[in-house]
Amino acid sequence: MYGWRGRLGLIVPSSNTTMEMELHSVLPEGVSLHTARVPLRNVTEEELIKMNALAVESARLLRDAGVELVLYGCTSGSFIGGKDYEKELEAQIEEEVNVPVVSTSTAVVEALKILDAQSVLVVTPYTDEINQREREFLEANDFEVLDIRGLGLEDNQAIGNLEPYEAYRLAKASFLDEADAVFISCTNLRTFEIIETLEEDLGVPVVTSNQASLWLALRQMDVMEKIPYLGRLFTEF
């Protein structure tokens, strides 16, 4: 039986081509991944809010697969409404499917807290408008955002086509010595290949959207696997 150790349900934007692939590449033995999609082409505030309105319907389909937890895999979609917006979204989905729900934004906050990161450098593929919403969300959760650098992209397919070195180079070029951690945002941005190298080169923990999402989802399912090349988050916590 697939998922004998745990069945993880995932909701992703329809244009996301990265999150499923990254998660599948590292899933512990016995954990299965089951995915539903919600419509999104461009990472804009208007489209993100429309997408979130359809999340409950996607979660209903995952319920039919007998998943034990639902992961809402969109960083910007879960922070776009400000502090506690992601909690409200999780509660709406959980009420419908009657299984625990976590969002990427919740996972990122929990990851930064457990790493004791207070001052954070943020790297994203987003536009300035979306970056400002992310800054407000993180600051409302008591993090100091030293700087937030984006690539100015709206087209989510274009984000998914970026190579991992794009995130590595932007993070390294933007790094500030005062940073306790680097956060690379967006579940459609490839990062798994560069997390360990970036931590070694910068000397601080690196948190990425997909890494944090998988970490919290597995821990919530009582799967305590350590995955060394996914950084300190997976080796120490």
Phi, psi and omega in degrees: 000127174291140179080028181294339179263340179163140177250119182256123175267139183230131172251124179230156171301147185300332182267003180282122181246007189248316192299313180301317183295316180294315181294317179300326186290343185231004183303132176299153178303135178091355177255127179250154183240131183229125195242142169234159185235154174232145189293127172196130175247319184238140181274080175235158182301318182298312182291325180296317180294319177298319180299315183298330180295342182257004186295323184297320180297320177296322180295326178300321180293323178294327179302326181295340179270001178069035181290154182262345178204144176250128177253120177271101193266065174213117183292303184295324178297330182265351175250353192298334181267006178092187184301135179075355177300319182294327178292320178296319179296316178299318182295321178298316181291317183297323179298326183280318188260345175062034169225159180300146180230134172230150177249163179299319181297319175300317181297319180296315179300314180295322180295314180297322180293315183290336175274001179058039179267117179254322178251123192232139167263131184244133178238132184218166171267002194279172172282169178300324181298313180289323176300321179295321177297321180291319176302314180299319180296312182294318179293325177293339176262020170075025172260145172269119178268104182293321178195153175224120184244131180235167180263356175076025184263138171254322183293113185290331175295322177297323177297315181294338180275354180291144176278154181302330182294339177298314179293319179300310184294320179294318179296316182292320180291334184264353191299141177239137184299336181284349185289131173279337182198162172247133175244121177256113190264147172113123180285351179261006180257121182291131181218342190302326183289341189244359184299307184298316180296319181294321176298317179296319184285326184262337178078017177225160177296148176241128176245133175235161185300313183288322178298311181295320180299312181293319180303309183291320180299313180295318180296323177294332179269007181062033171255110191256029183302140172261133180236095193305317186282004173261018169090182185299328181304320183271340181266332184254342185227000000 
